[in-house]
Amino acid sequence: MRSVFWRPSAYTASGQVTGDAARWCVDQALYGLGGVLAALPGAHYVNHPWRIRDAEHKPAQFAAAVRCGLRVPRTTITSDGAAARRMAVEHGPVVYKPLWNTRYAASDGQAPSIWVAEVTPGEIGDSVAATAHLFQHRVDKVADVRGTAVDERLWAVRIDGSPGLDWRRFYDQLSYTLIDTPPDVVKAIGAYQGARIC
């Protein structure tokens, strides 16, 4: 095998196992397949499984992005409701976004989607104390842009048509246009590709 395109996704166990046993099976398959693919001698990776794993931590992503010249909106990660409300008051409007896409499943077994959403200070309760939450200044926008970088090449696509903040909720209403990327952004993304995230 000479090339590997690795994109992590939601893995599921066969219907024969449930609960903790299913989570164990998924972890074993992920580490088994990931380990085999990561160990292939001389393979070209898009992206190497270890690089993806290392880059999954949003705080480390943000720090690396800033070091490489990309702009990151003011961000607070906290389990303190008062600190989160203060962030929303002082730097609002703010959005909430999950720190990581976990394998959490609701009582019906379905994995819920947690969309990026604007929150007001009054909507941030003390239940924030249960775990870490990410709050970020909402950036005004007219469209979204997604970039894909492979080695020295970068493709940027403008995404239009979303009636809401998180465009991923409205795939059937979107249009896509290939656009040029400003040279300073190309340079920063190139630096980010080569950066050690953690």
mmCIF file of C-alpha atoms in Angstrom:
data_model
loop_
_atom_site.group_PDB
_atom_site.id
_atom_site.type_symbol
_atom_site.label_atom_id
_atom_site.label_comp_id
_atom_site.label_asym_id
_atom_site.label_seq_id
_atom_site.Cartn_x
_atom_site.Cartn_y
_atom_site.Cartn_z
ATOM 1 C CA MET A 1 0.000 0.000 0.000
ATOM 2 C CA ARG A 2 1.527 3.327 -1.082
ATOM 3 C CA SER A 3 -1.073 5.933 -0.142
ATOM 4 C CA VAL A 4 -3.515 6.323 2.729
ATOM 5 C CA PHE A 5 -6.392 8.793 2.915
ATOM 6 C CA TRP A 6 -7.369 8.806 6.590
ATOM 7 C CA ARG A 7 -10.409 10.699 7.764
ATOM 8 C CA PRO A 8 -11.660 9.769 11.208
ATOM 9 C CA SER A 9 -15.372 9.189 11.402
ATOM 10 C CA ALA A 10 -17.916 7.767 13.789
ATOM 11 C CA TYR A 11 -17.232 4.063 14.059
ATOM 12 C CA THR A 12 -19.887 1.669 15.288
ATOM 13 C CA ALA A 13 -19.776 -1.864 16.606
ATOM 14 C CA SER A 14 -21.834 -4.627 15.081
ATOM 15 C CA GLY A 15 -25.382 -4.954 16.381
ATOM 16 C CA GLN A 16 -24.331 -8.007 18.379
ATOM 17 C CA VAL A 17 -22.704 -5.929 21.148
ATOM 18 C CA THR A 18 -23.963 -2.910 23.067
ATOM 19 C CA GLY A 19 -22.935 -0.531 25.843
ATOM 20 C CA ASP A 20 -19.414 -0.735 27.223
ATOM 21 C CA ALA A 21 -18.660 -3.831 25.140
ATOM 22 C CA ALA A 22 -19.528 -1.924 21.952
ATOM 23 C CA ARG A 23 -17.310 1.004 22.983
ATOM 24 C CA TRP A 24 -14.488 -1.456 23.704
ATOM 25 C CA CYS A 25 -14.917 -3.080 20.266
ATOM 26 C CA VAL A 26 -14.846 0.303 18.526
ATOM 27 C CA ASP A 27 -11.686 1.341 20.396
ATOM 28 C CA GLN A 28 -9.953 -1.938 19.571
ATOM 29 C CA ALA A 29 -10.827 -1.656 15.880
ATOM 30 C CA LEU A 30 -9.746 1.992 15.748
ATOM 31 C CA TYR A 31 -6.406 1.342 17.419
ATOM 32 C CA GLY A 32 -5.847 -1.816 15.398
ATOM 33 C CA LEU A 33 -6.622 -0.300 11.999
ATOM 34 C CA GLY A 34 -5.032 3.026 12.929
ATOM 35 C CA GLY A 35 -1.890 1.257 14.113
ATOM 36 C CA VAL A 36 -1.588 -0.824 10.953
ATOM 37 C CA LEU A 37 -2.148 2.163 8.657
ATOM 38 C CA ALA A 38 0.279 4.347 10.636
ATOM 39 C CA ALA A 39 3.011 1.715 10.406
ATOM 40 C CA LEU A 40 3.056 1.281 6.624
ATOM 41 C CA PRO A 41 6.624 1.862 5.410
ATOM 42 C CA GLY A 42 7.027 4.625 2.826
ATOM 43 C CA ALA A 43 3.303 5.394 2.517
ATOM 44 C CA HIS A 44 2.051 8.870 1.600
ATOM 45 C CA TYR A 45 -0.587 9.967 4.114
ATOM 46 C CA VAL A 46 -3.499 12.380 3.847
ATOM 47 C CA ASN A 47 -3.409 12.647 6.879
ATOM 48 C CA HIS A 48 -1.214 10.473 9.070
ATOM 49 C CA PRO A 49 -3.367 8.979 11.860
ATOM 50 C CA TRP A 50 -0.982 10.217 14.566
ATOM 51 C CA ARG A 51 -1.011 13.773 13.198
ATOM 52 C CA ILE A 52 -4.799 13.741 13.217
ATOM 53 C CA ARG A 53 -4.892 12.382 16.758
ATOM 54 C CA ASP A 54 -2.402 14.982 17.986
ATOM 55 C CA ALA A 55 -4.367 17.794 16.343
ATOM 56 C CA GLU A 56 -7.766 16.862 17.792
ATOM 57 C CA HIS A 57 -7.416 19.099 20.855
ATOM 58 C CA LYS A 58 -8.985 22.489 20.108
ATOM 59 C CA PRO A 59 -6.887 24.479 22.631
ATOM 60 C CA ALA A 60 -3.705 23.136 21.013
ATOM 61 C CA GLN A 61 -5.138 23.859 17.532
ATOM 62 C CA PHE A 62 -5.868 27.461 18.492
ATOM 63 C CA ALA A 63 -2.404 28.019 20.004
ATOM 64 C CA ALA A 64 -0.686 26.553 16.930
ATOM 65 C CA ALA A 65 -2.884 28.616 14.598
ATOM 66 C CA VAL A 66 -1.910 31.843 16.365
ATOM 67 C CA ARG A 67 1.803 30.883 16.290
ATOM 68 C CA CYS A 68 1.480 30.343 12.531
ATOM 69 C CA GLY A 69 -0.150 33.708 11.828
ATOM 70 C CA LEU A 70 -3.830 32.774 11.702
ATOM 71 C CA ARG A 71 -6.376 34.795 13.648
ATOM 72 C CA VAL A 72 -8.451 33.043 16.298
ATOM 73 C CA PRO A 73 -11.478 34.721 17.903
ATOM 74 C CA ARG A 74 -11.272 35.434 21.647
ATOM 75 C CA THR A 75 -11.890 32.086 23.332
ATOM 76 C CA THR A 76 -12.661 30.917 26.860
ATOM 77 C CA ILE A 77 -12.613 27.288 27.955
ATOM 78 C CA THR A 78 -14.085 26.961 31.409
ATOM 79 C CA SER A 79 -16.260 25.002 33.792
ATOM 80 C CA ASP A 80 -17.066 28.163 35.740
ATOM 81 C CA GLY A 81 -20.507 29.558 34.884
ATOM 82 C CA ALA A 82 -19.622 33.035 36.155
ATOM 83 C CA ALA A 83 -16.491 33.149 33.970
ATOM 84 C CA ALA A 84 -18.502 32.013 30.939
ATOM 85 C CA ARG A 85 -21.174 34.653 31.561
ATOM 86 C CA ARG A 86 -18.479 37.311 32.024
ATOM 87 C CA MET A 87 -16.965 36.284 28.665
ATOM 88 C CA ALA A 88 -20.393 36.640 27.031
ATOM 89 C CA VAL A 89 -20.960 40.078 28.571
ATOM 90 C CA GLU A 90 -17.490 41.494 27.898
ATOM 91 C CA HIS A 91 -16.799 39.906 24.508
ATOM 92 C CA GLY A 92 -20.219 39.035 23.129
ATOM 93 C CA PRO A 93 -21.828 37.964 21.066
ATOM 94 C CA VAL A 94 -20.434 34.507 21.809
ATOM 95 C CA VAL A 95 -21.014 31.011 20.493
ATOM 96 C CA TYR A 96 -20.780 27.667 22.225
ATOM 97 C CA LYS A 97 -19.045 24.804 20.462
ATOM 98 C CA PRO A 98 -18.117 21.350 21.680
ATOM 99 C CA LEU A 99 -14.448 20.688 22.402
ATOM 100 C CA TRP A 100 -14.540 17.256 20.778
ATOM 101 C CA ASN A 101 -17.013 14.981 19.027
ATOM 102 C CA THR A 102 -17.371 12.239 21.608
ATOM 103 C CA ARG A 103 -19.086 8.903 21.208
ATOM 104 C CA TYR A 104 -21.901 10.099 23.463
ATOM 105 C CA ALA A 105 -25.252 8.527 22.634
ATOM 106 C CA ALA A 106 -28.695 9.455 23.905
ATOM 107 C CA SER A 107 -30.982 6.928 25.592
ATOM 108 C CA ASP A 108 -32.301 5.892 22.164
ATOM 109 C CA GLY A 109 -28.769 4.954 21.086
ATOM 110 C CA GLN A 110 -28.494 7.823 18.594
ATOM 111 C CA ALA A 111 -25.511 10.156 18.684
ATOM 112 C CA PRO A 112 -26.859 13.715 18.914
ATOM 113 C CA SER A 113 -25.290 16.516 16.913
ATOM 114 C CA ILE A 114 -24.185 19.541 18.895
ATOM 115 C CA TRP A 115 -24.231 22.504 16.553
ATOM 116 C CA VAL A 116 -22.330 25.744 16.997
ATOM 117 C CA ALA A 117 -24.865 28.122 18.526
ATOM 118 C CA GLU A 118 -24.935 31.677 19.813
ATOM 119 C CA VAL A 119 -25.569 31.913 23.548
ATOM 120 C CA THR A 120 -26.476 34.879 25.721
ATOM 121 C CA PRO A 121 -25.205 35.434 29.268
ATOM 122 C CA GLY A 122 -28.669 34.494 30.570
ATOM 123 C CA GLU A 123 -28.544 31.124 28.798
ATOM 124 C CA ILE A 124 -25.285 30.120 30.481
ATOM 125 C CA GLY A 125 -26.248 28.337 33.684
ATOM 126 C CA ASP A 126 -24.288 26.865 36.542
ATOM 127 C CA SER A 127 -24.544 23.420 34.909
ATOM 128 C CA VAL A 128 -21.415 24.545 33.032
ATOM 129 C CA ALA A 129 -19.620 23.321 36.183
ATOM 130 C CA ALA A 130 -20.136 19.702 35.066
ATOM 131 C CA THR A 131 -17.270 19.834 32.539
ATOM 132 C CA ALA A 132 -15.150 22.066 30.311
ATOM 133 C CA HIS A 133 -17.039 24.207 27.781
ATOM 134 C CA LEU A 134 -15.740 26.316 24.887
ATOM 135 C CA PHE A 135 -17.140 29.809 24.365
ATOM 136 C CA GLN A 136 -15.851 31.953 21.515
ATOM 137 C CA HIS A 137 -16.543 35.446 20.199
ATOM 138 C CA ARG A 138 -18.944 35.152 17.265
ATOM 139 C CA VAL A 139 -17.425 36.550 14.091
ATOM 140 C CA ASP A 140 -19.801 38.382 11.757
ATOM 141 C CA LYS A 141 -19.794 36.737 8.339
ATOM 142 C CA VAL A 142 -21.383 36.820 4.921
ATOM 143 C CA ALA A 143 -20.306 33.268 4.031
ATOM 144 C CA ASP A 144 -18.165 30.408 5.295
ATOM 145 C CA VAL A 145 -14.906 29.207 3.755
ATOM 146 C CA ARG A 146 -13.399 25.738 4.014
ATOM 147 C CA GLY A 147 -9.839 25.058 2.983
ATOM 148 C CA THR A 148 -8.187 21.799 2.032
ATOM 149 C CA ALA A 149 -4.404 21.641 1.966
ATOM 150 C CA VAL A 150 -2.318 18.809 0.555
ATOM 151 C CA ASP A 151 1.424 19.380 0.637
ATOM 152 C CA GLU A 152 1.974 22.777 -1.029
ATOM 153 C CA ARG A 153 -1.490 23.008 -2.622
ATOM 154 C CA LEU A 154 -4.460 24.734 -1.057
ATOM 155 C CA TRP A 155 -8.043 24.762 -2.268
ATOM 156 C CA ALA A 156 -10.556 27.136 -0.692
ATOM 157 C CA VAL A 157 -14.299 26.906 -1.172
ATOM 158 C CA ARG A 158 -16.808 29.606 -0.289
ATOM 159 C CA ILE A 159 -20.011 28.198 1.202
ATOM 160 C CA ASP A 160 -23.174 30.279 0.721
ATOM 161 C CA GLY A 161 -26.843 29.786 1.500
ATOM 162 C CA SER A 162 -26.862 28.806 5.158
ATOM 163 C CA PRO A 163 -29.844 30.351 6.936
ATOM 164 C CA GLY A 164 -28.190 29.668 10.299
ATOM 165 C CA LEU A 165 -24.912 30.068 12.116
ATOM 166 C CA ASP A 166 -23.683 26.485 11.642
ATOM 167 C CA TRP A 167 -23.770 25.746 7.912
ATOM 168 C CA ARG A 168 -23.412 21.980 8.516
ATOM 169 C CA ARG A 169 -27.091 21.858 9.496
ATOM 170 C CA PHE A 170 -28.275 22.930 6.028
ATOM 171 C CA TYR A 171 -26.375 20.935 3.389
ATOM 172 C CA ASP A 172 -29.380 20.853 1.056
ATOM 173 C CA GLN A 173 -29.485 24.683 0.916
ATOM 174 C CA LEU A 174 -25.809 25.385 0.273
ATOM 175 C CA SER A 175 -23.862 26.415 -2.800
ATOM 176 C CA TYR A 176 -20.102 26.125 -3.190
ATOM 177 C CA THR A 177 -17.645 28.284 -5.132
ATOM 178 C CA LEU A 178 -13.919 27.677 -5.538
ATOM 179 C CA ILE A 179 -12.113 30.889 -4.523
ATOM 180 C CA ASP A 180 -8.570 32.249 -4.401
ATOM 181 C CA THR A 181 -6.884 32.283 -1.017
ATOM 182 C CA PRO A 182 -5.042 35.422 0.117
ATOM 183 C CA PRO A 183 -1.243 34.862 0.087
ATOM 184 C CA ASP A 184 -0.873 35.582 3.820
ATOM 185 C CA VAL A 185 -3.468 32.901 4.601
ATOM 186 C CA VAL A 186 -1.730 30.422 2.271
ATOM 187 C CA LYS A 187 1.545 31.116 4.089
ATOM 188 C CA ALA A 188 -0.040 30.726 7.538
ATOM 189 C CA ILE A 189 -1.780 27.479 6.587
ATOM 190 C CA GLY A 190 1.488 26.134 5.192
ATOM 191 C CA ALA A 191 3.155 26.932 8.511
ATOM 192 C CA TYR A 192 0.258 25.297 10.364
ATOM 193 C CA GLN A 193 0.633 22.115 8.304
ATOM 194 C CA GLY A 194 4.233 21.810 9.439
ATOM 195 C CA ALA A 195 3.611 22.877 13.029
ATOM 196 C CA ARG A 196 3.749 20.562 15.987
ATOM 197 C CA ILE A 197 0.285 20.935 17.452
ATOM 198 C CA CYS A 198 1.237 19.303 20.721
#
